[in-house]
Amino acid sequence: HTPLNHIRPEQKARFDVWDSPLSEYSVMGFDYGYSRANPRALVMWEAQFGDFCNTAQVMIDQYLAASEVKWNRWAGLVLLLPHGYEGQGPEHSSARLERFLQLCADDNMEVVYPSTAAQTFHMLRRQMMRTFRKPLIVMTPKKFLRIETSTVAELSTGKFEHVLDDPAVDAAAAKHVTTVAYCSRKLYHELNDRRQAIGRKDLALVRIEQLYPLHASAVRAVDARYPKAARRIWVQEEPRNQGAYIYIADRFREEFGISLGYIGRPASASPA
């Protein structure tokens, strides 16, 4: 019995889960084709570990990233890629976020790293409510899959936010901020816990929820709340040559004239 298939008596939409074989190339190819043939279905390909998508790299490079510009064909396939440095070993830590960001151009797809359950819900709802289709690449932290990060009210109201400002810093406190730390997803929660533990008052934590396309006006509006003299940094858990740093530092320099500092692991040939 699948409860989601019996929400209401007249329900037509079906919820199906398929435990597919570890043949990522073929399964992702099938799901991509299904999303093209049935654009009204929310088709999600989820990897047990985000790095599993690397054996379907041809599908990502040749179809997800390029089909619209090459053939003017939309597809709304969602890739859910568990991603996070939590002791799972070097091959199961990274969904290679940097590779997806390198493929991004011409508004060809969206790369999202949501930090709350409400953001994830509104992101998926947005995927189907809009009048066009784009591939959606989602980094999904393992640590927060089972931890409450939103209320029912936040799920039932609101919308997806491209950028989340620091809820702990009001207008008065913003004037005294000396460091604005930009980050994504689970690292925000860990940084916030540490900030509370040490009683830091001069640090603002801003989340970039959608990395591509980057909502420049939303970032600019949030950044304007803080003193121009405050230091701007990007914080990530991936090595310097991986993750979003190289991409986001380039965008901040070109879009806002901001030179982002870096806090994270040194460059590495291995994901972890």
Short mmCIF file of C-alpha atoms in Angstrom, two decimals:
data_model
loop_
_atom_site.label_atom_id
_atom_site.label_comp_id
_atom_site.label_asym_id
_atom_site.label_seq_id
_atom_site.Cartn_x
_atom_site.Cartn_y
_atom_site.Cartn_z
CA HIS A 1 0.00 0.00 0.00
CA THR A 2 1.36 3.44 -1.00
CA PRO A 3 -0.38 6.20 1.04
CA LEU A 4 0.63 8.95 -1.40
CA ASN A 5 -1.46 7.22 -4.06
CA HIS A 6 -4.58 7.56 -1.87
CA ILE A 7 -4.58 11.17 -0.73
CA ARG A 8 -8.02 11.76 -2.26
CA PRO A 9 -10.57 9.45 -3.93
CA GLU A 10 -10.45 11.16 -7.34
CA GLN A 11 -6.65 11.27 -7.45
CA LYS A 12 -5.17 10.64 -10.89
CA ALA A 13 -1.50 11.34 -10.22
CA ARG A 14 0.54 8.28 -9.24
CA PHE A 15 3.58 8.05 -7.03
CA ASP A 16 5.96 5.32 -8.15
CA VAL A 17 9.35 4.38 -6.68
CA TRP A 18 11.64 2.08 -8.61
CA ASP A 19 14.73 0.53 -7.07
CA SER A 20 16.81 0.47 -10.23
CA PRO A 21 19.98 -1.56 -10.88
CA LEU A 22 23.40 0.02 -10.54
CA SER A 23 23.55 0.79 -14.24
CA GLU A 24 23.46 4.54 -13.93
CA TYR A 25 24.18 5.22 -17.61
CA SER A 26 21.17 3.27 -18.84
CA VAL A 27 18.75 4.21 -16.04
CA MET A 28 19.50 7.93 -16.22
CA GLY A 29 19.12 7.72 -19.99
CA PHE A 30 15.72 6.08 -19.59
CA ASP A 31 14.60 8.66 -17.02
CA TYR A 32 15.79 11.50 -19.22
CA GLY A 33 13.77 10.10 -22.12
CA TYR A 34 10.73 9.58 -19.90
CA SER A 35 10.90 13.20 -18.69
CA ARG A 36 10.94 14.32 -22.32
CA ALA A 37 8.03 12.11 -23.34
CA ASN A 38 5.93 12.98 -20.28
CA PRO A 39 6.74 16.58 -19.27
CA ARG A 40 3.86 16.65 -16.76
CA ALA A 41 5.51 13.95 -14.65
CA LEU A 42 8.03 14.82 -11.96
CA VAL A 43 10.82 12.40 -12.86
CA MET A 44 13.61 12.17 -10.27
CA TRP A 45 16.76 10.08 -10.55
CA GLU A 46 18.31 9.68 -7.12
CA ALA A 47 21.77 8.30 -6.49
CA GLN A 48 22.55 6.31 -3.35
CA PHE A 49 25.67 8.45 -3.22
CA GLY A 50 26.06 11.55 -5.36
CA ASP A 51 29.27 10.33 -6.96
CA PHE A 52 27.31 7.50 -8.64
CA CYS A 53 26.27 9.99 -11.32
CA ASN A 54 29.82 9.90 -12.75
CA THR A 55 29.11 6.62 -14.55
CA ALA A 56 26.31 8.43 -16.40
CA GLN A 57 28.47 11.40 -17.34
CA VAL A 58 27.72 11.01 -21.05
CA MET A 59 24.00 11.52 -20.36
CA ILE A 60 24.77 14.64 -18.33
CA ASP A 61 27.21 16.16 -20.83
CA GLN A 62 25.48 15.30 -24.10
CA TYR A 63 21.81 15.51 -23.11
CA LEU A 64 20.98 17.26 -19.83
CA ALA A 65 23.41 20.13 -20.33
CA ALA A 66 23.24 20.54 -24.09
CA SER A 67 19.93 19.28 -25.53
CA GLU A 68 18.18 22.65 -25.40
CA VAL A 69 20.91 24.59 -27.19
CA LYS A 70 21.59 21.79 -29.69
CA TRP A 71 18.08 20.62 -30.50
CA ASN A 72 15.76 23.13 -28.82
CA ARG A 73 14.29 20.33 -26.71
CA TRP A 74 13.24 20.78 -23.10
CA ALA A 75 13.55 18.14 -20.39
CA GLY A 76 12.65 18.39 -16.71
CA LEU A 77 14.66 15.52 -15.22
CA VAL A 78 15.68 16.04 -11.58
CA LEU A 79 18.93 14.60 -10.27
CA LEU A 80 18.98 14.13 -6.49
CA LEU A 81 22.62 13.67 -5.51
CA PRO A 82 23.53 13.03 -1.84
CA HIS A 83 26.55 15.18 -1.14
CA GLY A 84 28.44 15.87 2.09
CA TYR A 85 31.67 15.29 3.96
CA GLU A 86 30.49 12.98 6.73
CA GLY A 87 32.98 10.15 6.91
CA GLN A 88 31.60 8.05 4.05
CA GLY A 89 34.99 7.72 2.40
CA PRO A 90 36.53 9.60 -0.51
CA GLU A 91 34.29 8.16 -3.23
CA HIS A 92 31.02 8.71 -1.41
CA SER A 93 31.51 12.29 -0.23
CA SER A 94 31.05 14.42 -3.31
CA ALA A 95 28.53 14.64 -6.16
CA ARG A 96 31.16 16.73 -7.99
CA LEU A 97 29.26 19.99 -7.75
CA GLU A 98 32.05 21.75 -9.64
CA ARG A 99 31.45 19.64 -12.76
CA PHE A 100 27.82 20.67 -13.01
CA LEU A 101 28.67 24.34 -12.53
CA GLN A 102 31.23 24.10 -15.34
CA LEU A 103 28.46 22.83 -17.64
CA CYS A 104 26.14 25.73 -16.85
CA ALA A 105 25.54 28.38 -19.51
CA ASP A 106 22.64 29.87 -21.49
CA ASP A 107 20.25 29.09 -18.60
CA ASN A 108 20.50 25.42 -19.62
CA MET A 109 19.77 23.92 -16.18
CA GLU A 110 19.48 24.76 -12.50
CA VAL A 111 21.93 23.76 -9.76
CA VAL A 112 20.45 24.00 -6.29
CA TYR A 113 21.74 23.24 -2.79
CA PRO A 114 18.71 23.84 -0.52
CA SER A 115 19.18 24.26 3.23
CA THR A 116 15.72 23.45 4.61
CA ALA A 117 12.88 21.01 4.01
CA ALA A 118 10.60 23.90 2.99
CA GLN A 119 13.10 25.04 0.40
CA THR A 120 13.30 21.52 -0.99
CA PHE A 121 9.50 21.25 -1.17
CA HIS A 122 9.04 24.62 -2.87
CA MET A 123 11.89 23.80 -5.25
CA LEU A 124 10.19 20.61 -6.42
CA ARG A 125 6.78 22.26 -6.57
CA ARG A 126 8.25 25.07 -8.66
CA GLN A 127 9.73 22.47 -11.01
CA MET A 128 6.23 21.30 -12.00
CA MET A 129 4.16 24.48 -11.65
CA ARG A 130 6.17 26.53 -14.13
CA THR A 131 5.31 26.58 -17.83
CA PHE A 132 8.70 25.37 -19.05
CA ARG A 133 11.08 22.53 -18.21
CA LYS A 134 14.74 22.62 -17.20
CA PRO A 135 16.97 19.89 -15.77
CA LEU A 136 17.30 20.38 -12.02
CA ILE A 137 20.51 19.30 -10.26
CA VAL A 138 20.10 19.03 -6.48
CA MET A 139 22.86 18.47 -3.95
CA THR A 140 21.15 16.70 -1.05
CA PRO A 141 23.06 16.54 2.25
CA LYS A 142 22.78 13.21 3.99
CA LYS A 143 23.01 14.71 7.46
CA PHE A 144 19.80 16.72 7.20
CA LEU A 145 17.59 14.22 5.42
CA ARG A 146 16.16 13.13 8.78
CA ILE A 147 16.49 16.30 10.86
CA GLU A 148 13.65 18.81 11.05
CA THR A 149 14.63 22.10 9.45
CA SER A 150 11.19 23.57 8.70
CA THR A 151 7.73 23.96 10.21
CA VAL A 152 4.47 22.86 8.59
CA ALA A 153 3.60 26.52 8.04
CA GLU A 154 6.82 27.08 6.07
CA LEU A 155 5.96 24.08 3.90
CA SER A 156 2.38 25.19 3.24
CA THR A 157 3.15 28.87 2.54
CA GLY A 158 5.87 30.87 0.85
CA LYS A 159 8.01 30.04 -2.17
CA PHE A 160 11.50 28.97 -3.11
CA GLU A 161 14.09 31.60 -2.15
CA HIS A 162 17.26 31.88 -4.21
CA VAL A 163 19.17 33.49 -1.34
CA LEU A 164 18.51 33.27 2.41
CA ASP A 165 19.75 36.11 4.56
CA ASP A 166 20.86 35.53 8.14
CA PRO A 167 17.75 35.34 10.36
CA ALA A 168 19.91 35.99 13.45
CA VAL A 169 21.09 39.42 12.23
CA ASP A 170 18.51 42.21 12.34
CA ALA A 171 18.93 45.67 10.83
CA ALA A 172 20.58 47.10 13.93
CA ALA A 173 23.02 44.19 14.29
CA ALA A 174 23.88 44.27 10.58
CA LYS A 175 25.70 47.59 11.04
CA HIS A 176 28.24 45.89 13.32
CA VAL A 177 28.98 42.90 11.09
CA THR A 178 32.68 42.59 10.22
CA THR A 179 32.50 39.35 8.21
CA VAL A 180 29.84 38.14 5.77
CA ALA A 181 30.26 34.40 5.19
CA TYR A 182 28.51 33.03 2.11
CA CYS A 183 27.84 29.29 2.08
CA SER A 184 25.36 26.61 1.04
CA ARG A 185 23.16 24.00 2.67
CA LYS A 186 24.28 21.94 5.65
CA LEU A 187 27.41 23.97 6.33
CA TYR A 188 25.17 26.88 7.31
CA HIS A 189 23.65 24.86 10.15
CA GLU A 190 27.06 23.74 11.38
CA LEU A 191 28.48 27.27 11.19
CA ASN A 192 25.44 28.66 12.98
CA ASP A 193 25.78 26.10 15.79
CA ARG A 194 29.44 27.05 16.20
CA ARG A 195 28.64 30.77 16.13
CA GLN A 196 26.10 30.34 18.92
CA ALA A 197 28.51 28.21 20.96
CA ILE A 198 31.23 30.86 20.93
CA GLY A 199 28.86 33.85 21.12
CA ARG A 200 30.06 35.49 17.90
CA LYS A 201 28.03 38.62 17.14
CA ASP A 202 29.93 40.19 14.25
CA LEU A 203 29.47 37.38 11.73
CA ALA A 204 26.61 37.07 9.20
CA LEU A 205 25.86 33.77 7.48
CA VAL A 206 24.21 34.07 4.06
CA ARG A 207 23.03 31.03 2.13
CA ILE A 208 23.18 30.82 -1.67
CA GLU A 209 20.40 28.29 -2.25
CA GLN A 210 20.49 28.35 -6.04
CA LEU A 211 23.98 28.46 -7.45
CA TYR A 212 22.95 28.54 -11.10
CA PRO A 213 21.39 30.61 -12.49
CA LEU A 214 22.65 32.96 -9.79
CA HIS A 215 19.98 35.50 -8.82
CA ALA A 216 22.25 38.55 -8.94
CA SER A 217 19.67 41.10 -7.77
CA ALA A 218 18.73 38.95 -4.75
CA VAL A 219 22.38 38.56 -3.77
CA ARG A 220 22.99 42.28 -4.25
CA ALA A 221 20.01 43.18 -2.05
CA VAL A 222 21.17 40.94 0.79
CA ASP A 223 24.78 42.04 0.55
CA ALA A 224 23.75 45.71 0.69
CA ARG A 225 22.52 45.23 4.27
CA TYR A 226 26.08 44.88 5.52
CA PRO A 227 28.91 47.42 5.75
CA LYS A 228 31.04 47.76 2.63
CA ALA A 229 34.13 47.44 4.82
CA ALA A 230 33.08 44.01 6.08
CA ARG A 231 35.09 41.07 4.81
CA ARG A 232 33.30 38.78 2.33
CA ILE A 233 34.26 35.10 2.28
CA TRP A 234 33.02 31.84 0.80
CA VAL A 235 32.98 28.84 3.14
CA GLN A 236 32.76 25.26 1.89
CA GLU A 237 33.69 21.77 3.02
CA GLU A 238 34.94 20.62 -0.38
CA PRO A 239 38.59 21.15 -1.42
CA ARG A 240 39.43 24.51 -2.97
CA ASN A 241 39.54 23.15 -6.54
CA GLN A 242 36.15 21.48 -6.07
CA GLY A 243 32.75 22.61 -4.82
CA ALA A 244 31.38 26.04 -5.76
CA TYR A 245 34.26 28.35 -4.81
CA ILE A 246 35.93 28.90 -8.20
CA TYR A 247 32.53 29.44 -9.85
CA ILE A 248 31.08 31.70 -7.15
CA ALA A 249 34.26 33.77 -6.75
CA ASP A 250 34.23 34.49 -10.48
CA ARG A 251 30.56 35.52 -10.40
CA PHE A 252 31.03 37.79 -7.38
CA ARG A 253 34.01 39.47 -9.03
CA GLU A 254 32.20 39.99 -12.35
CA GLU A 255 28.71 40.79 -11.06
CA PHE A 256 29.41 42.73 -7.86
CA GLY A 257 33.06 43.73 -7.91
CA ILE A 258 33.61 41.70 -4.74
CA SER A 259 36.77 39.65 -4.18
CA LEU A 260 35.63 36.67 -2.13
CA GLY A 261 38.01 35.19 0.41
CA TYR A 262 38.08 31.44 0.93
CA ILE A 263 37.72 29.16 3.93
CA GLY A 264 37.80 25.43 3.31
CA ARG A 265 40.04 22.49 2.56
CA PRO A 266 43.16 22.95 0.41
CA ALA A 267 43.13 21.73 -3.18
CA SER A 268 43.08 17.95 -3.49
CA ALA A 269 43.11 15.29 -6.21
CA SER A 270 40.72 13.17 -4.14
CA PRO A 271 37.18 14.28 -3.26
CA ALA A 272 37.81 13.74 0.47
#
